[in-house]
Tab-separated table of C-alpha atoms in Angstrom:
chain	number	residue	atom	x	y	z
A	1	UNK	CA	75.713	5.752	-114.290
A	2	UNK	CA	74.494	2.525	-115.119
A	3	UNK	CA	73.763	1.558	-118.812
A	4	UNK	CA	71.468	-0.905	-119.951
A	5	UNK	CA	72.016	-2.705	-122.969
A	6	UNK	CA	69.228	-4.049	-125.188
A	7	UNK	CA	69.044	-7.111	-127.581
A	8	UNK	CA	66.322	-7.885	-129.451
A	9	UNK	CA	65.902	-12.099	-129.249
A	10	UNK	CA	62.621	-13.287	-128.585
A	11	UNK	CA	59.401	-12.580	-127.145
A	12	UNK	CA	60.985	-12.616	-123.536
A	13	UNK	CA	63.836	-10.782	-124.594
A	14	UNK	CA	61.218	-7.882	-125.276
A	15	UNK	CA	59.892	-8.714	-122.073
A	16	UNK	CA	62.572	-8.575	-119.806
A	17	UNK	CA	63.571	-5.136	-122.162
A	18	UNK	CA	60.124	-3.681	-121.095
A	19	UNK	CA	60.675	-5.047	-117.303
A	20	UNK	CA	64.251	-3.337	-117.256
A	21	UNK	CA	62.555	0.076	-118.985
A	22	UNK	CA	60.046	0.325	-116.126
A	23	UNK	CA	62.921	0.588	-113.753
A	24	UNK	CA	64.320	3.236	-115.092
A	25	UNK	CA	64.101	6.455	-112.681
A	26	UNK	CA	65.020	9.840	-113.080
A	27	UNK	CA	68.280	11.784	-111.748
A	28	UNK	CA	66.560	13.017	-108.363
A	29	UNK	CA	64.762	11.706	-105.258
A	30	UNK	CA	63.619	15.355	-104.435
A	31	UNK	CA	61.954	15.854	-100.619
A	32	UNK	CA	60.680	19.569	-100.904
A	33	UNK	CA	59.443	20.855	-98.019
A	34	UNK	CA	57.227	24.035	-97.550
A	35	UNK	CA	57.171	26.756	-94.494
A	36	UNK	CA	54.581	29.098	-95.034
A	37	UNK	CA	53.987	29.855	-91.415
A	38	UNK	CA	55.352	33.521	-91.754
A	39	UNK	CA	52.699	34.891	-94.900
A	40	UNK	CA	49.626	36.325	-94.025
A	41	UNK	CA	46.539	34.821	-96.046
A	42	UNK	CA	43.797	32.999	-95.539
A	43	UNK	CA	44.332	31.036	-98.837
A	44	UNK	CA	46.636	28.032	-97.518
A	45	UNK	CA	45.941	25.875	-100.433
A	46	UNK	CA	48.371	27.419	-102.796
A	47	UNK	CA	51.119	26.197	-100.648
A	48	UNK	CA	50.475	22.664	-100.913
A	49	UNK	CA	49.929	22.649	-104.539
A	50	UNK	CA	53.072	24.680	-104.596
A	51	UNK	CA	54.575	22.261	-102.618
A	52	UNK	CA	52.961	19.515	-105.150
A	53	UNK	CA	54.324	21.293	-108.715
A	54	UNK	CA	58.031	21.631	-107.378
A	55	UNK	CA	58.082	18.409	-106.277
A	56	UNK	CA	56.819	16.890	-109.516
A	57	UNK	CA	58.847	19.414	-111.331
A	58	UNK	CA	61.903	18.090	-109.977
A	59	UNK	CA	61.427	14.251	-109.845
A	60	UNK	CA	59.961	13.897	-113.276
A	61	UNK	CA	62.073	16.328	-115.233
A	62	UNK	CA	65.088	14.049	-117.156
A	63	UNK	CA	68.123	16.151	-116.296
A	64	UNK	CA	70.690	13.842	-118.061
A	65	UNK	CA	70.804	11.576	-120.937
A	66	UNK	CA	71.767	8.968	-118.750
A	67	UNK	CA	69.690	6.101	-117.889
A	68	UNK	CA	69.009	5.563	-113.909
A	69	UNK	CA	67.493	3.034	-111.865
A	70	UNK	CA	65.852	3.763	-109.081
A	71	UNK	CA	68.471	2.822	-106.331
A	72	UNK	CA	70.996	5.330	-108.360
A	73	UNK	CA	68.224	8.303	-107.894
A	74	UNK	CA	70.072	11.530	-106.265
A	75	UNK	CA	68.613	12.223	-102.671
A	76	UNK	CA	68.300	15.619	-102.000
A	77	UNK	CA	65.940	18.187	-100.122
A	78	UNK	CA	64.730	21.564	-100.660
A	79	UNK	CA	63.333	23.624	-97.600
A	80	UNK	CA	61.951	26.746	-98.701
A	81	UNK	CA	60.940	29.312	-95.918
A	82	UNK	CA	58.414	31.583	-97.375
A	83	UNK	CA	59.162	35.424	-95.914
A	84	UNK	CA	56.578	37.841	-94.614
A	85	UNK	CA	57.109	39.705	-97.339
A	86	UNK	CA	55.077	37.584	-99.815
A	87	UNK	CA	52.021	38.680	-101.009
A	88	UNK	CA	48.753	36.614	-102.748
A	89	UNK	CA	51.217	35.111	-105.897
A	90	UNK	CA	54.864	36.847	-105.382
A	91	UNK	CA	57.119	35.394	-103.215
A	92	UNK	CA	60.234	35.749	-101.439
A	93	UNK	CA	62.071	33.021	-99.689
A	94	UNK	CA	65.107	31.625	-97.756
A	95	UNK	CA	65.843	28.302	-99.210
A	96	UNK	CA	68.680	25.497	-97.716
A	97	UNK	CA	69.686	22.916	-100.388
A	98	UNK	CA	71.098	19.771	-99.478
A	99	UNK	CA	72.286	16.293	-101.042
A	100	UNK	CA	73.598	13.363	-100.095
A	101	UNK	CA	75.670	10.658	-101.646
A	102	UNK	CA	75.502	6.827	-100.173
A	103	UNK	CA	78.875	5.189	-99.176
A	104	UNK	CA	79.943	2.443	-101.361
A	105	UNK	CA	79.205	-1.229	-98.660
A	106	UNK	CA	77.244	0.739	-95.864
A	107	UNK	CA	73.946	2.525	-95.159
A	108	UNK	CA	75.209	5.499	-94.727
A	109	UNK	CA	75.033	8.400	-96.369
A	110	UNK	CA	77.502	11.231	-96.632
A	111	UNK	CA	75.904	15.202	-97.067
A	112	UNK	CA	77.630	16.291	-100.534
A	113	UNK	CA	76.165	19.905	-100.664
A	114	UNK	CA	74.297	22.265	-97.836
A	115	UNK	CA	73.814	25.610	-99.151
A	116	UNK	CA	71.383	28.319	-97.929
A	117	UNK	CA	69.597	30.513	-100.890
A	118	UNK	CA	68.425	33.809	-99.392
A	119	UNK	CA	67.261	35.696	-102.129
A	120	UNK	CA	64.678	34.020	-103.972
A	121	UNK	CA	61.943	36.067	-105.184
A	122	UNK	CA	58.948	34.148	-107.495
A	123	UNK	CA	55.893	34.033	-108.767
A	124	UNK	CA	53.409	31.579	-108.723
A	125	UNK	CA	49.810	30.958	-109.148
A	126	UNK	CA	47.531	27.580	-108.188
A	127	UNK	CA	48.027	24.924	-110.749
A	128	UNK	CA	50.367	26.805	-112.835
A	129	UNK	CA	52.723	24.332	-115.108
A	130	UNK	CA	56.365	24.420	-114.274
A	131	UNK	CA	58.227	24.538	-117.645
A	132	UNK	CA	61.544	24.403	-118.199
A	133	UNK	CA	63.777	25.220	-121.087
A	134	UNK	CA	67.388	25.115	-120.861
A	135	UNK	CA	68.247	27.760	-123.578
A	136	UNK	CA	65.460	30.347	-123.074
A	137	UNK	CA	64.305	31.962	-119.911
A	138	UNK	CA	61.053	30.550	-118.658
A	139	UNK	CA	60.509	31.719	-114.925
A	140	UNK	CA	62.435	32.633	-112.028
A	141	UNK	CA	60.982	30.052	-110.087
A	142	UNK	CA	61.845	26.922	-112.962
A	143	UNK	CA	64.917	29.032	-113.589
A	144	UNK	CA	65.965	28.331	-110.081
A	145	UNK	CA	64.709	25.091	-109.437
A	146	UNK	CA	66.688	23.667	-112.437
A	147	UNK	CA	69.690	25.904	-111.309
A	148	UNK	CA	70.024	23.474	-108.259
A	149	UNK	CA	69.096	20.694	-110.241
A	150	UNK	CA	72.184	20.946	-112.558
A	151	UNK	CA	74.930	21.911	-109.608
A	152	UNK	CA	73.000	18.770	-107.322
A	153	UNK	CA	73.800	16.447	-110.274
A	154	UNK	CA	77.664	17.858	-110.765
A	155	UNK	CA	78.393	17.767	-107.301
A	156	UNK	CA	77.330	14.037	-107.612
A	157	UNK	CA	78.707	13.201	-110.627
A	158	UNK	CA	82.138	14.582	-109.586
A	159	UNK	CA	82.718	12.283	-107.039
A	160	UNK	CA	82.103	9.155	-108.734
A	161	UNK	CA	84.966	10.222	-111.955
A	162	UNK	CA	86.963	12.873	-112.129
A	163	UNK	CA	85.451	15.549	-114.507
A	164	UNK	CA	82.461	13.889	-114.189
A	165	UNK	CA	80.050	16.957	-113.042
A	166	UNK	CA	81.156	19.452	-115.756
A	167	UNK	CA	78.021	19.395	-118.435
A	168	UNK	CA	76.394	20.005	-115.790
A	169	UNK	CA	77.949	22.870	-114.154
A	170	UNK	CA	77.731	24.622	-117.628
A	171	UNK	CA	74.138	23.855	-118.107
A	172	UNK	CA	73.904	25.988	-114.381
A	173	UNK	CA	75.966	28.038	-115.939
A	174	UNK	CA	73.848	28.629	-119.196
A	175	UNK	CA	70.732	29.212	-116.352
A	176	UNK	CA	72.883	32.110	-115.284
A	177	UNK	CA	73.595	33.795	-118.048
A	178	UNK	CA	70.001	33.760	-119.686
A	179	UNK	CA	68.562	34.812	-116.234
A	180	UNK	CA	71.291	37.579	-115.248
A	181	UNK	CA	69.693	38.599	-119.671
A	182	UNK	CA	66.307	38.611	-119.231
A	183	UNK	CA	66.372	40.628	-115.642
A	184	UNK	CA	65.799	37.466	-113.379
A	185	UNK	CA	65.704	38.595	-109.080
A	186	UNK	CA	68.838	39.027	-107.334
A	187	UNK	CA	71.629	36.520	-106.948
A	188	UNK	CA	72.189	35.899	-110.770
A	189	UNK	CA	74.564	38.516	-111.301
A	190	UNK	CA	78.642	39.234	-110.154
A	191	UNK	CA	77.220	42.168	-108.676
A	192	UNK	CA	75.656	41.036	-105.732
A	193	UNK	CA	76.968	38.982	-102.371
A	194	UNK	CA	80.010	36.609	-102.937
A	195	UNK	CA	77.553	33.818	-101.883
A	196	UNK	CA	74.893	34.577	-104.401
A	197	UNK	CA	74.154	31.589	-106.811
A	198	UNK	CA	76.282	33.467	-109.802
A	199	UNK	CA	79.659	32.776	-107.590
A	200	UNK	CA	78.769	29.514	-106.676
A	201	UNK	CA	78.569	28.753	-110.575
A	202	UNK	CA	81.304	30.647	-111.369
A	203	UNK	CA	83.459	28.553	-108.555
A	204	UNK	CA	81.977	25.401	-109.903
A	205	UNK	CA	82.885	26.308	-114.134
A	206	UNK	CA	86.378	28.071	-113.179
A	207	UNK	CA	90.072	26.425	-113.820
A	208	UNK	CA	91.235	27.696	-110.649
A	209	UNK	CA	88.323	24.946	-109.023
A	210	UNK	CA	89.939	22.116	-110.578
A	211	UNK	CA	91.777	20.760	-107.290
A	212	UNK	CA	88.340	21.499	-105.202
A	213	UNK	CA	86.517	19.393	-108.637
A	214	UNK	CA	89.695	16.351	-107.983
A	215	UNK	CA	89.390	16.835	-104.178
A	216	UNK	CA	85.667	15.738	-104.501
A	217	UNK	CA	86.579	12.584	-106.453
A	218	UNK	CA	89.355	11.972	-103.927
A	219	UNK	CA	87.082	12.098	-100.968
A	220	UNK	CA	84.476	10.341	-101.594
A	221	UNK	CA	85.523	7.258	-104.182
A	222	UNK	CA	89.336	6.908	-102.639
A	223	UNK	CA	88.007	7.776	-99.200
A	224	UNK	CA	84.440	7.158	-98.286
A	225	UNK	CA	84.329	4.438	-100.397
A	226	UNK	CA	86.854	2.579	-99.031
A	227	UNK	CA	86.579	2.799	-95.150
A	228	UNK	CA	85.252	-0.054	-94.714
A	229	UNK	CA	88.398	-2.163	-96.381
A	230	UNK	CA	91.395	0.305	-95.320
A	231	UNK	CA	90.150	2.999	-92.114
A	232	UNK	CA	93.912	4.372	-92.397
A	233	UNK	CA	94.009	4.786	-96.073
A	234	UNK	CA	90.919	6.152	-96.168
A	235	UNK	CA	91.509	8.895	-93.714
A	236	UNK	CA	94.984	9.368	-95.901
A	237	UNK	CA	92.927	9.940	-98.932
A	238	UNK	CA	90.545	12.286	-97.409
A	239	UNK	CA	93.602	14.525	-95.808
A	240	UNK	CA	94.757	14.586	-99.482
A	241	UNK	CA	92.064	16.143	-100.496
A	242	UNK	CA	91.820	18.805	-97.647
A	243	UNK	CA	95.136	19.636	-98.860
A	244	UNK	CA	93.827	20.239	-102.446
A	245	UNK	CA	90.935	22.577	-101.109
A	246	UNK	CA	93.890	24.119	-99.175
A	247	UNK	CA	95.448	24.766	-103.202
A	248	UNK	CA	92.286	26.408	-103.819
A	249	UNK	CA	91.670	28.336	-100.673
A	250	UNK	CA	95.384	29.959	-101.190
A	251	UNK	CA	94.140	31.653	-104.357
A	252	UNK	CA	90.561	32.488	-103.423
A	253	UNK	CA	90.495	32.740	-99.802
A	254	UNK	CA	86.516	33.952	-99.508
A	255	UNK	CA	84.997	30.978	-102.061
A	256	UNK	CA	81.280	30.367	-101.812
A	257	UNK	CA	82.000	26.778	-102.526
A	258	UNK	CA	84.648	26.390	-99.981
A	259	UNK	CA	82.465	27.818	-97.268
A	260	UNK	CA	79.241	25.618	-98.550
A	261	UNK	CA	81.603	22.416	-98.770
A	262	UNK	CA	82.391	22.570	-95.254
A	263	UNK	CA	78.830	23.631	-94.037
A	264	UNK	CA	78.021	20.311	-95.402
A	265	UNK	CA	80.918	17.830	-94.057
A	266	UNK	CA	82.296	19.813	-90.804
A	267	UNK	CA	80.461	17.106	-88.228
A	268	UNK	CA	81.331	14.324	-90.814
A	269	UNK	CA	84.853	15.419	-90.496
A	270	UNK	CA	85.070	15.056	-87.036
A	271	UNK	CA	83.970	11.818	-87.018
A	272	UNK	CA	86.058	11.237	-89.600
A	273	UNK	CA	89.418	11.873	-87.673
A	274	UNK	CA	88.163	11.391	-84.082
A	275	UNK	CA	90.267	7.773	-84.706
A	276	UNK	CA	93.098	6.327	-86.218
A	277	UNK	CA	96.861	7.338	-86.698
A	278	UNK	CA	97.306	10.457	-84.233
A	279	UNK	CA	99.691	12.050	-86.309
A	280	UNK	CA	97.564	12.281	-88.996
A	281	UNK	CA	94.523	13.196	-87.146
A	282	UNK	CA	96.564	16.636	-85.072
A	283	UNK	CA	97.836	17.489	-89.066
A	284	UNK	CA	93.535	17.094	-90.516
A	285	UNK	CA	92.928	19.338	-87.116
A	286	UNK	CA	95.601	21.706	-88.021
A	287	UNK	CA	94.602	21.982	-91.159
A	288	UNK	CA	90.884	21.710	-90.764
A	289	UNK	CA	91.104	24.860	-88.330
A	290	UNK	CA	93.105	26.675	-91.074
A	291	UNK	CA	90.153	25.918	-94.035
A	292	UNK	CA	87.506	26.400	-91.980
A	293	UNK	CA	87.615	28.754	-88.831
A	294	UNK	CA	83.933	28.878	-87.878
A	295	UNK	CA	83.965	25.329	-87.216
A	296	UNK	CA	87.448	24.639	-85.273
A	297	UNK	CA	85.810	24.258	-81.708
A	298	UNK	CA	84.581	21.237	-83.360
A	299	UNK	CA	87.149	19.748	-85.164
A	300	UNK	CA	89.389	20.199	-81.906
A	301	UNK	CA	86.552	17.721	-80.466
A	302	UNK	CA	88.550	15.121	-83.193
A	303	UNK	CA	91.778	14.333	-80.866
A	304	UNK	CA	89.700	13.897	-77.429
């Protein structure tokens, strides 16, 4: 990120300091979105200031020490389905978290993480204060939001330098343990469903992830990045990092963060390879069908 550097001249130097402070941003640009069509109650106004608190909660906490302008803010949503099964201030939810990186020289902008979130459970009452504290267990529901928070923010951080995401991973991590402690609701612990939030920290903090951490770098700064000047290389660069997810997919075949990497980038990667070299684009099919079977009626649509 971006670091601003401060020297202390003159009157307008403390000016232009103040003017450069009051750009400053923090990490996320955080659309939350609430579906509350499936709870019975008459009292609708809780889910628009629920709506309200997460989205403040999220767009004013400072994640990182780093210091962010606005343009480098992290886009990312956070559509939370309430279930039937809620009652007047306990919830349960499906939730689908996404983010998005921008491509270095265009407008567009490439989807980093999708992930769907079945099992959150919550409370929450009108105008209660969302407070977070990374060493002690607060809530489930601040426990969760800054679970996502912290893996949005690696995932980012990753692609821009190698290595890049991993205080954050461990601060998800840290969410984890305390919550899995103090008796948080499902999907902290090893014991549940190999998607549950526990794996997908576990994938994201373990040595056998490094090629999926490198492949992530690889992708988006060596590929993405660079379409514009080199189309060929680029799509070179982005097969070379299939091929490292292949690495990890040899060793842990059923990964949570294998399947959510390609819930997020299957259609991008069949835009990606519907052109160039045709040699390279039947080996990214071939091995695209290998890494991700659900989605190989759609990567075959790459070499019409």
């Amino acid at each position: 990120m971006k670091k601003l550097i401060y020297i202390k001249v003159s009157l307008l130097g403390v000016l232009v300091m103040f003017f450069c402070t009051s750009l400053l941003a923090q990490e996320l640009n955080c659309n939350v979105i609430i579906n509350d069509k499936r709870v019975q109650t008459q009292e609708r106004q809780i889910f628009a200031d629920m709506q309200s608190a997460i989205s403040q909660f999220m767009n004013t906490t400072k994640w990182t020490n780093d210091n962010v302008s606005e343009e480098e803010r992290i886009k990312c949503n956070i559509l939370i389905t309430l279930g039937k099964n809620s009652t007047v201030n306990r919830f349960v939810a499906d939730v689908q978290i996404q983010s998005l990186r921008p491509v270095y020289g265009t407008d567009y902008e490439t989807p980093l993480l999708n992930f769907f979130d079945s099992k959150w459970q919550f409370e929450y009452n009108v105008s209660q204060p969302l407070i977070f504290a990374e060493n002690t267990f607060t809530t489930e529901l601040t426990s969760l939001l800054a679970f996502y928070a912290y893996v949005i923010i690696g995932m980012d951080y990753d692609t821009f330098e190698k290595g890049g995401g991993t205080p954050y991973y461990e601060r998800a991590l840290n969410i984890v343990s305390n919550s899995e402690q103090q008796g948080g609701g499902p999907g902290w612990t090893s014991r549940g469903d190999v998607r549950d939030r526990y794996w997908l920290s576990e994938n994201l903090n373990s040595p056998l992830f490094q090629d999926f951490r490198d492949a992530l770098y690889i992708y988006h700064r060596l590929g993405m990045d660079s379409f514009l000047e080199d189309q060929d290389e680029s799509r070179s660069q982005i097969y070379a990092s299939l091929e490292k997810i292949n690495a990890v997919k040899t060793v842990s075949p059923s990964s949570v963060m294998l399947n959510a990497f390609f819930d997020a980038k299957a259609a991008e990667l069949v835009n990606v390879f519907s052109k160039g070299n045709m040699e390279l684009r039947q080996k990214a099919v071939d091995l695209l069908n290998r890494l991700d079977p659900p989605s190989s009626g759609d990567y075959k649509k790459a070499l019409k």
